[in-house]
Amino acid sequence: MKIMAVNAGSSSLKFQLLEMPEEKVITSGIVERIGNDNATFSIKFNGEKIEQELPVLNHKVAVELLFDALIKHNIISKLEEIEGVGHRVVQGGELFKDSSELTEENILKIESLNDLAPLHNPAHVVGIRAFKEALPNVFQIAVFDTTFHQTMPEENFLYATPYEWYTDYAVRKYGAHGTSHKFVSDRAAELLNKKDAKIIVCHLGNGASLSAVKNGKSIDTSMGLTPLEGIPMGTRSGNIDPAVFGLISEKTGKGISEILNDLNKKSGYLGVSGVSHDSRDIANEIEKGNHRAKLALDIQTKRIADYIGSYYVLLGGLDAIVFTAGIGENAANVRHDIIERVKVLGTELDPELNQLRGENEISKKGSKVKVFVIPTNEEVAIARDVLRLQK
Ligand code: ADP
């Protein structure tokens, strides 16, 4: 059965077509700069990659372009071969406790959450509507980044701000990367052969978040109302004293949105190092003796260790730490630094295993807390949910 996983942004449309339940990628690609004369469309299939620059007026045109390409390149012979579509949606608020079928009612509910994810949810809905129009009879669902964290208890998701901010404006922690946290923590529980495992997931990419998972459920996570909360990332600051807003505004005349932009786009690795947001560049600069690059990484790994320590207490022990996403899967130096900082918990990394690629247990035999690298796969997770809900 062919199932498509879709991620629509404000000017992009990413897709992957999978053969399920085999979880085999048939084709994948992306339309970028939608709304422009010089949009690009790239599609990969049979080990080939085709790229094209052309005007793409809107998401509807992007979807047509995609389906035309699937037929033209004989990837499918007719659209009816696509039996399900799963759309990634960033914010499900408290309205969605699970992935959900995209009925008109649910699409309106997603739109009602626009205030909580102004850059993402409106774009997702544009993509969803384009797909619904093109494939009106196909089963389509939304898979939310937030649902996995909906199991957090009140005391973990509520901020100690005026209670009306929560009741009137839905201000609370929602978390993010939930699809990934669930995918890799489920896999870790399988590897541990333990359903009630206590796991800390470190999803470390450009965006980065940690979660504490017990009995397959997220009980806490580091991102908050938005992805700005938590640990320092490629360009995000993570937690700071909110009073910084007052001081910077007074000193520079910057308004709230400009300061938020600095905290989202000019902080983290980039802000501290002054060199790059990319962990590979940071590692190269550290090799060259760049103090600020080292500091950028040290601040991040220190804060990650803080979270691991607090989640250890929250979980009441720990079976495994899991690394995933671009940095978690590839940057052995970052994994090493983090595990060094938390070794009091009984984690011991095997330096050779730590250099391996792909899914691996990288802790020493006998390490009290196991350490895994588990590549994340959000598209597969989305396609699995389409299968699960279609039944
Ligand atoms: P996102 O999906 O949040 O944009 P990714 O999960 O793709 O981010 O992760 C991007 C990060 O992964 C970058 O900081 C990049 O440097 C890092 N990364 C990717 N490949 C490697 C590698 N081979 N070695 C070290 N870091 C890597």
Tab-separated table of C-alpha atoms and ligand atoms in Angstrom:
chain	number	residue	atom	x	y	z
A	1	MET	CA	0.000	0.000	0.000
A	2	LYS	CA	1.347	3.456	-0.952
A	3	ILE	CA	1.178	6.163	1.681
A	4	MET	CA	2.439	9.726	1.400
A	5	ALA	CA	3.941	11.763	4.238
A	6	VAL	CA	3.682	15.518	3.690
A	7	ASN	CA	5.231	18.512	5.419
A	8	ALA	CA	3.886	21.818	4.112
A	9	GLY	CA	5.602	25.051	5.154
A	10	SER	CA	4.729	28.608	4.211
A	11	SER	CA	6.738	28.423	0.969
A	12	SER	CA	7.689	24.767	0.738
A	13	LEU	CA	6.185	21.322	0.369
A	14	LYS	CA	8.195	18.259	1.373
A	15	PHE	CA	6.937	14.798	0.538
A	16	GLN	CA	7.849	11.160	0.776
A	17	LEU	CA	5.915	8.273	-0.757
A	18	LEU	CA	6.329	5.004	1.121
A	19	GLU	CA	5.403	1.415	0.446
A	20	MET	CA	3.725	0.233	3.639
A	21	PRO	CA	3.905	-1.776	5.792
A	22	GLU	CA	7.378	-2.507	4.360
A	23	GLU	CA	8.391	1.120	5.184
A	24	LYS	CA	10.285	1.388	1.896
A	25	VAL	CA	10.778	4.857	0.387
A	26	ILE	CA	9.500	4.918	-3.207
A	27	THR	CA	10.192	8.575	-3.861
A	28	SER	CA	10.822	11.803	-1.994
A	29	GLY	CA	11.314	15.437	-2.809
A	30	ILE	CA	10.554	19.047	-2.136
A	31	VAL	CA	9.040	22.097	-3.797
A	32	GLU	CA	10.700	25.257	-2.481
A	33	ARG	CA	10.062	28.989	-2.860
A	34	ILE	CA	6.360	28.406	-3.601
A	35	GLY	CA	4.773	31.711	-4.638
A	36	ASN	CA	7.821	32.724	-6.695
A	37	ASP	CA	8.795	32.687	-10.364
A	38	ASN	CA	12.006	30.856	-9.516
A	39	ALA	CA	10.589	28.062	-7.368
A	40	THR	CA	12.449	24.758	-7.404
A	41	PHE	CA	11.134	21.230	-7.574
A	42	SER	CA	13.338	18.263	-6.842
A	43	ILE	CA	12.337	14.628	-6.782
A	44	LYS	CA	14.359	11.467	-6.070
A	45	PHE	CA	13.451	8.001	-7.273
A	46	ASN	CA	15.360	4.873	-8.365
A	47	GLY	CA	18.598	6.466	-7.163
A	48	GLU	CA	18.050	9.392	-9.543
A	49	LYS	CA	17.478	13.052	-8.630
A	50	ILE	CA	15.719	15.466	-10.952
A	51	GLU	CA	15.746	19.204	-10.287
A	52	GLN	CA	13.778	21.880	-12.017
A	53	GLU	CA	13.384	25.660	-11.625
A	54	LEU	CA	9.971	27.022	-12.570
A	55	PRO	CA	7.254	29.400	-11.413
A	56	VAL	CA	4.979	27.840	-8.771
A	57	LEU	CA	2.106	30.167	-7.944
A	58	ASN	CA	0.769	28.453	-4.826
A	59	HIS	CA	0.513	25.139	-2.918
A	60	LYS	CA	-2.259	23.893	-5.214
A	61	VAL	CA	0.101	24.249	-8.169
A	62	ALA	CA	2.875	22.564	-6.159
A	63	VAL	CA	0.635	19.562	-5.459
A	64	GLU	CA	-0.340	19.323	-9.149
A	65	LEU	CA	3.327	19.483	-10.097
A	66	LEU	CA	4.114	16.668	-7.688
A	67	PHE	CA	1.314	14.387	-8.954
A	68	ASP	CA	2.201	15.093	-12.597
A	69	ALA	CA	5.800	14.087	-11.847
A	70	LEU	CA	4.708	10.850	-10.130
A	71	ILE	CA	2.760	9.840	-13.248
A	72	LYS	CA	5.288	11.178	-15.791
A	73	HIS	CA	8.165	9.252	-14.237
A	74	ASN	CA	6.011	6.110	-13.912
A	75	ILE	CA	6.402	6.124	-10.132
A	76	ILE	CA	2.662	5.430	-9.977
A	77	SER	CA	0.305	4.774	-12.869
A	78	LYS	CA	-2.720	6.540	-11.384
A	79	LEU	CA	-3.395	8.764	-8.362
A	80	GLU	CA	-5.737	6.160	-6.854
A	81	GLU	CA	-2.662	4.103	-6.003
A	82	ILE	CA	-2.029	6.530	-3.120
A	83	GLU	CA	-4.180	5.059	-0.369
A	84	GLY	CA	-3.418	7.414	2.466
A	85	VAL	CA	-1.763	10.735	3.255
A	86	GLY	CA	-0.324	11.895	6.583
A	87	HIS	CA	0.343	15.599	7.094
A	88	ARG	CA	2.798	16.838	9.678
A	89	VAL	CA	1.253	19.596	11.810
A	90	VAL	CA	3.367	21.503	14.335
A	91	GLN	CA	0.702	22.521	16.827
A	92	GLY	CA	-2.245	20.424	18.002
A	93	GLY	CA	-2.721	22.346	21.252
A	94	GLU	CA	-4.904	20.556	23.793
A	95	LEU	CA	-7.426	19.721	21.060
A	96	PHE	CA	-5.553	16.742	19.632
A	97	LYS	CA	-4.438	13.893	21.884
A	98	ASP	CA	-3.683	11.641	18.906
A	99	SER	CA	-3.177	11.857	15.161
A	100	SER	CA	-6.581	12.570	13.632
A	101	GLU	CA	-8.466	12.225	10.380
A	102	LEU	CA	-8.646	15.453	8.399
A	103	THR	CA	-12.375	16.064	8.440
A	104	GLU	CA	-13.553	19.632	7.806
A	105	GLU	CA	-14.175	19.955	11.550
A	106	ASN	CA	-10.601	18.958	12.376
A	107	ILE	CA	-9.136	21.291	9.736
A	108	LEU	CA	-11.040	24.166	11.380
A	109	LYS	CA	-9.699	23.070	14.777
A	110	ILE	CA	-6.133	23.193	13.417
A	111	GLU	CA	-6.846	26.716	12.136
A	112	SER	CA	-8.197	27.685	15.552
A	113	LEU	CA	-4.692	27.040	16.923
A	114	ASN	CA	-3.017	29.522	14.538
A	115	ASP	CA	-2.178	31.920	17.391
A	116	LEU	CA	-0.020	29.228	19.021
A	117	ALA	CA	1.951	28.483	15.826
A	118	PRO	CA	1.524	31.485	13.533
A	119	LEU	CA	4.344	30.490	11.188
A	120	HIS	CA	3.343	26.852	10.859
A	121	ASN	CA	-0.341	25.968	11.268
A	122	PRO	CA	-1.684	28.355	8.572
A	123	ALA	CA	0.856	26.934	6.106
A	124	HIS	CA	-0.041	23.348	7.025
A	125	VAL	CA	-3.725	24.070	6.368
A	126	VAL	CA	-2.949	25.505	2.925
A	127	GLY	CA	-1.084	22.277	2.108
A	128	ILE	CA	-3.835	20.094	3.593
A	129	ARG	CA	-6.528	21.849	1.557
A	130	ALA	CA	-4.496	21.466	-1.655
A	131	PHE	CA	-4.130	17.711	-1.021
A	132	LYS	CA	-7.805	17.305	-0.033
A	133	GLU	CA	-8.801	18.960	-3.282
A	134	ALA	CA	-6.482	16.791	-5.369
A	135	LEU	CA	-7.345	13.536	-3.541
A	136	PRO	CA	-10.887	14.061	-2.204
A	137	ASN	CA	-11.573	10.370	-1.593
A	138	VAL	CA	-8.279	9.420	0.004
A	139	PHE	CA	-7.931	8.875	3.775
A	140	GLN	CA	-5.863	11.773	5.127
A	141	ILE	CA	-4.706	12.475	8.667
A	142	ALA	CA	-2.781	15.102	10.610
A	143	VAL	CA	0.133	13.962	12.777
A	144	PHE	CA	0.998	16.566	15.383
A	145	ASP	CA	4.417	17.414	16.861
A	146	THR	CA	2.663	18.036	20.164
A	147	THR	CA	0.429	14.999	20.787
A	148	PHE	CA	3.124	12.765	22.248
A	149	HIS	CA	3.679	15.365	24.965
A	150	GLN	CA	-0.030	15.662	25.791
A	151	THR	CA	0.533	13.069	28.532
A	152	MET	CA	2.616	15.538	30.583
A	153	PRO	CA	1.043	16.117	33.996
A	154	GLU	CA	-0.260	19.594	34.812
A	155	GLU	CA	2.610	20.464	37.134
A	156	ASN	CA	5.053	19.785	34.295
A	157	PHE	CA	3.296	21.731	31.539
A	158	LEU	CA	1.959	24.730	33.416
A	159	TYR	CA	4.071	27.877	33.799
A	160	ALA	CA	3.990	29.688	37.124
A	161	THR	CA	2.473	32.736	35.415
A	162	PRO	CA	-0.973	34.275	36.093
A	163	TYR	CA	-3.403	31.363	35.726
A	164	GLU	CA	-5.584	33.411	33.334
A	165	TRP	CA	-2.731	33.336	30.778
A	166	TYR	CA	-3.464	29.614	30.570
A	167	THR	CA	-7.268	29.720	30.699
A	168	ASP	CA	-7.642	32.765	28.422
A	169	TYR	CA	-4.712	32.414	26.028
A	170	ALA	CA	-3.688	28.731	26.266
A	171	VAL	CA	-0.194	29.683	27.499
A	172	ARG	CA	1.525	26.460	28.644
A	173	LYS	CA	4.249	24.070	27.526
A	174	TYR	CA	3.297	21.994	24.483
A	175	GLY	CA	6.725	20.731	23.433
A	176	ALA	CA	7.761	19.729	19.918
A	177	HIS	CA	9.460	16.960	17.896
A	178	GLY	CA	6.889	14.604	19.475
A	179	THR	CA	6.771	12.279	16.465
A	180	SER	CA	10.519	11.799	16.732
A	181	HIS	CA	10.569	11.419	20.530
A	182	LYS	CA	7.897	8.724	20.255
A	183	PHE	CA	9.537	6.934	17.334
A	184	VAL	CA	12.966	6.601	18.964
A	185	SER	CA	11.731	5.967	22.512
A	186	ASP	CA	9.465	3.146	21.248
A	187	ARG	CA	12.459	1.668	19.455
A	188	ALA	CA	14.658	2.015	22.557
A	189	ALA	CA	12.038	0.216	24.682
A	190	GLU	CA	12.063	-2.548	22.073
A	191	LEU	CA	15.876	-2.764	22.204
A	192	LEU	CA	15.766	-2.806	25.996
A	193	ASN	CA	12.963	-5.371	25.809
A	194	LYS	CA	11.219	-3.409	28.531
A	195	LYS	CA	7.757	-1.844	28.142
A	196	ASP	CA	7.974	0.261	31.300
A	197	ALA	CA	11.442	1.606	30.472
A	198	LYS	CA	12.650	4.980	31.740
A	199	ILE	CA	14.205	6.803	28.816
A	200	ILE	CA	15.626	10.252	28.111
A	201	VAL	CA	15.575	11.216	24.440
A	202	CYS	CA	18.009	13.857	23.162
A	203	HIS	CA	16.689	15.011	19.771
A	204	LEU	CA	19.586	17.209	18.699
A	205	GLY	CA	19.262	18.873	15.304
A	206	ASN	CA	19.246	22.547	14.361
A	207	GLY	CA	16.217	22.577	16.599
A	208	ALA	CA	16.817	20.473	19.689
A	209	SER	CA	14.727	19.121	22.546
A	210	LEU	CA	14.886	16.521	25.286
A	211	SER	CA	12.079	14.398	26.663
A	212	ALA	CA	11.568	12.171	29.681
A	213	VAL	CA	9.638	9.036	28.699
A	214	LYS	CA	8.157	6.500	31.118
A	215	ASN	CA	5.984	3.508	30.116
A	216	GLY	CA	6.017	4.814	26.526
A	217	LYS	CA	4.601	8.199	27.584
A	218	SER	CA	6.213	11.631	27.569
A	219	ILE	CA	6.121	13.070	31.068
A	220	ASP	CA	8.254	16.145	30.384
A	221	THR	CA	10.012	17.884	27.542
A	222	SER	CA	12.337	20.843	27.194
A	223	MET	CA	10.558	22.904	24.520
A	224	GLY	CA	7.657	25.017	25.673
A	225	LEU	CA	4.917	27.174	24.250
A	226	THR	CA	7.289	27.560	21.317
A	227	PRO	CA	10.545	25.857	20.280
A	228	LEU	CA	12.541	28.687	21.865
A	229	GLU	CA	12.426	27.180	25.354
A	230	GLY	CA	14.876	24.566	26.589
A	231	ILE	CA	18.488	23.982	25.610
A	232	PRO	CA	20.596	26.268	23.384
A	233	MET	CA	20.401	25.190	19.713
A	234	GLY	CA	21.929	26.129	16.353
A	235	THR	CA	20.501	29.641	16.428
A	236	ARG	CA	18.135	29.598	19.443
A	237	SER	CA	19.097	30.679	22.945
A	238	GLY	CA	16.973	28.209	24.898
A	239	ASN	CA	16.058	29.359	28.437
A	240	ILE	CA	17.018	32.853	29.510
A	241	ASP	CA	15.867	35.260	32.189
A	242	PRO	CA	12.870	37.063	30.612
A	243	ALA	CA	14.139	40.282	32.208
A	244	VAL	CA	16.736	40.350	29.404
A	245	PHE	CA	13.894	41.719	27.232
A	246	GLY	CA	13.629	44.856	29.358
A	247	LEU	CA	17.348	45.517	29.460
A	248	ILE	CA	18.026	44.924	25.751
A	249	SER	CA	14.991	46.948	24.750
A	250	GLU	CA	16.102	49.851	26.916
A	251	LYS	CA	19.710	49.714	25.701
A	252	THR	CA	19.075	49.128	21.984
A	253	GLY	CA	15.543	50.402	21.382
A	254	LYS	CA	14.601	47.005	19.940
A	255	GLY	CA	10.974	45.884	20.233
A	256	ILE	CA	9.687	42.503	21.356
A	257	SER	CA	9.597	40.943	17.895
A	258	GLU	CA	13.125	42.078	17.088
A	259	ILE	CA	14.479	40.679	20.355
A	260	LEU	CA	12.563	37.442	19.787
A	261	ASN	CA	14.142	37.285	16.338
A	262	ASP	CA	17.616	37.659	17.930
A	263	LEU	CA	16.805	34.866	20.388
A	264	ASN	CA	15.443	32.569	17.656
A	265	LYS	CA	17.843	33.290	14.809
A	266	LYS	CA	21.019	34.876	16.163
A	267	SER	CA	21.720	32.993	19.376
A	268	GLY	CA	22.791	29.462	20.326
A	269	TYR	CA	25.899	28.125	18.516
A	270	LEU	CA	25.780	31.065	16.099
A	271	GLY	CA	25.390	33.774	18.711
A	272	VAL	CA	28.014	32.539	21.152
A	273	SER	CA	30.628	31.413	18.597
A	274	GLY	CA	30.033	34.250	16.144
A	275	VAL	CA	30.997	31.710	13.473
A	276	SER	CA	28.240	29.288	12.541
A	277	HIS	CA	24.996	27.572	13.538
A	278	ASP	CA	26.279	24.252	12.209
A	279	SER	CA	27.752	21.694	14.611
A	280	ARG	CA	30.330	20.591	11.999
A	281	ASP	CA	31.724	24.137	11.735
A	282	ILE	CA	31.722	24.431	15.520
A	283	ALA	CA	33.713	21.169	15.794
A	284	ASN	CA	36.227	22.407	13.176
A	285	GLU	CA	36.670	25.715	14.966
A	286	ILE	CA	37.205	23.938	18.286
A	287	GLU	CA	39.953	21.878	16.607
A	288	LYS	CA	41.581	25.165	15.564
A	289	GLY	CA	41.473	26.407	19.160
A	290	ASN	CA	38.574	28.853	18.824
A	291	HIS	CA	37.542	29.601	22.432
A	292	ARG	CA	34.087	30.964	21.629
A	293	ALA	CA	33.219	27.929	19.511
A	294	LYS	CA	34.179	25.698	22.447
A	295	LEU	CA	32.134	27.875	24.755
A	296	ALA	CA	29.097	27.592	22.447
A	297	LEU	CA	29.274	23.802	22.636
A	298	ASP	CA	30.093	23.754	26.360
A	299	ILE	CA	27.107	25.933	27.224
A	300	GLN	CA	24.871	23.583	25.243
A	301	THR	CA	26.215	20.314	26.658
A	302	LYS	CA	26.148	21.746	30.200
A	303	ARG	CA	22.474	22.640	29.829
A	304	ILE	CA	21.680	19.254	28.306
A	305	ALA	CA	23.351	17.616	31.310
A	306	ASP	CA	21.191	19.797	33.595
A	307	TYR	CA	18.059	18.447	31.904
A	308	ILE	CA	19.308	14.858	32.038
A	309	GLY	CA	19.958	15.235	35.779
A	310	SER	CA	16.522	16.651	36.454
A	311	TYR	CA	14.783	14.048	34.270
A	312	TYR	CA	16.679	11.298	36.093
A	313	VAL	CA	15.068	12.484	39.303
A	314	LEU	CA	11.674	12.956	37.656
A	315	LEU	CA	11.741	9.447	36.150
A	316	GLY	CA	12.995	7.946	39.411
A	317	GLY	CA	15.932	6.272	37.669
A	318	LEU	CA	16.998	5.698	34.112
A	319	ASP	CA	17.365	2.764	31.706
A	320	ALA	CA	18.683	4.568	28.646
A	321	ILE	CA	19.686	7.829	27.031
A	322	VAL	CA	18.908	8.005	23.309
A	323	PHE	CA	20.547	10.343	20.800
A	324	THR	CA	18.828	11.207	17.544
A	325	ALA	CA	18.535	13.822	14.714
A	326	GLY	CA	21.387	15.462	12.739
A	327	ILE	CA	23.726	16.128	15.664
A	328	GLY	CA	22.571	13.271	17.890
A	329	GLU	CA	23.066	10.750	15.077
A	330	ASN	CA	26.323	12.120	13.649
A	331	ALA	CA	28.318	14.237	16.086
A	332	ALA	CA	30.340	11.789	18.199
A	333	ASN	CA	32.105	14.691	19.935
A	334	VAL	CA	28.826	16.158	21.198
A	335	ARG	CA	27.607	12.759	22.456
A	336	HIS	CA	30.944	12.251	24.196
A	337	ASP	CA	30.833	15.626	25.960
A	338	ILE	CA	27.264	15.083	27.176
A	339	ILE	CA	27.872	11.567	28.506
A	340	GLU	CA	31.060	12.750	30.257
A	341	ARG	CA	29.009	15.336	32.110
A	342	VAL	CA	26.406	12.836	33.340
A	343	LYS	CA	28.664	9.878	34.144
A	344	VAL	CA	27.781	10.158	37.829
A	345	LEU	CA	24.470	8.523	36.789
A	346	GLY	CA	26.314	5.390	35.716
A	347	THR	CA	26.724	6.027	31.987
A	348	GLU	CA	29.888	4.811	30.308
A	349	LEU	CA	30.479	5.405	26.631
A	350	ASP	CA	32.475	2.978	24.507
A	351	PRO	CA	34.697	5.329	22.459
A	352	GLU	CA	34.850	2.949	19.501
A	353	LEU	CA	31.142	2.217	19.377
A	354	ASN	CA	30.560	5.963	19.630
A	355	GLN	CA	32.232	6.392	16.220
A	356	LEU	CA	29.818	4.025	14.452
A	357	ARG	CA	27.045	5.194	12.119
A	358	GLY	CA	23.397	4.136	12.234
A	359	GLU	CA	21.462	2.449	15.032
A	360	ASN	CA	23.796	1.293	17.794
A	361	GLU	CA	24.164	0.795	21.500
A	362	ILE	CA	27.224	2.954	22.208
A	363	SER	CA	27.640	2.432	25.950
A	364	LYS	CA	30.180	0.015	27.413
A	365	LYS	CA	28.987	-3.462	28.339
A	366	GLY	CA	27.898	-3.234	31.942
A	367	SER	CA	27.123	0.504	31.812
A	368	LYS	CA	24.359	1.039	34.375
A	369	VAL	CA	22.486	3.326	32.009
A	370	LYS	CA	22.583	2.282	28.370
A	371	VAL	CA	23.236	4.816	25.626
A	372	PHE	CA	21.775	4.389	22.140
A	373	VAL	CA	21.978	6.194	18.836
A	374	ILE	CA	18.671	5.658	17.036
A	375	PRO	CA	18.131	7.440	13.716
A	376	THR	CA	14.779	9.184	13.720
A	377	ASN	CA	12.344	8.812	10.857
A	378	GLU	CA	9.369	11.123	11.080
A	379	GLU	CA	8.027	10.119	7.650
A	380	VAL	CA	7.851	6.455	8.624
A	381	ALA	CA	6.189	7.415	11.906
A	382	ILE	CA	3.585	9.439	9.984
A	383	ALA	CA	2.944	6.595	7.519
A	384	ARG	CA	2.582	4.113	10.419
A	385	ASP	CA	-0.068	6.358	11.941
A	386	VAL	CA	-1.986	6.476	8.652
A	387	LEU	CA	-2.017	2.647	8.651
A	388	ARG	CA	-2.998	2.453	12.326
A	389	LEU	CA	-5.917	4.883	11.990
A	390	GLN	CA	-7.145	3.528	8.666
A	391	LYS	CA	-7.845	0.133	10.191
B	1	ADP	P1	16.701	20.161	11.637
B	1	ADP	O1	15.855	19.021	11.115
B	1	ADP	O2	16.327	20.647	13.000
B	1	ADP	O3	16.940	21.274	10.671
B	1	ADP	P2	18.853	18.202	11.537
B	1	ADP	O4	18.285	17.105	12.351
B	1	ADP	O5	18.958	18.021	10.068
B	1	ADP	O6	18.169	19.577	11.880
B	1	ADP	O7	20.330	18.502	12.117
B	1	ADP	C1	21.156	19.501	11.611
B	1	ADP	C2	22.439	19.517	12.429
B	1	ADP	O8	23.053	18.222	12.302
B	1	ADP	C3	23.478	20.539	11.984
B	1	ADP	O9	24.002	21.221	13.111
B	1	ADP	C4	24.558	19.688	11.357
B	1	ADP	O10	25.819	20.237	11.549
B	1	ADP	C5	24.445	18.390	12.117
B	1	ADP	N1	25.026	17.293	11.328
B	1	ADP	C6	24.538	16.729	10.213
B	1	ADP	N2	25.394	15.793	9.725
B	1	ADP	C7	26.471	15.780	10.551
B	1	ADP	C8	27.703	15.036	10.609
B	1	ADP	N3	27.994	14.121	9.691
B	1	ADP	N4	28.545	15.297	11.630
B	1	ADP	C9	28.245	16.218	12.562
B	1	ADP	N5	27.102	16.945	12.570
B	1	ADP	C10	26.233	16.742	11.593
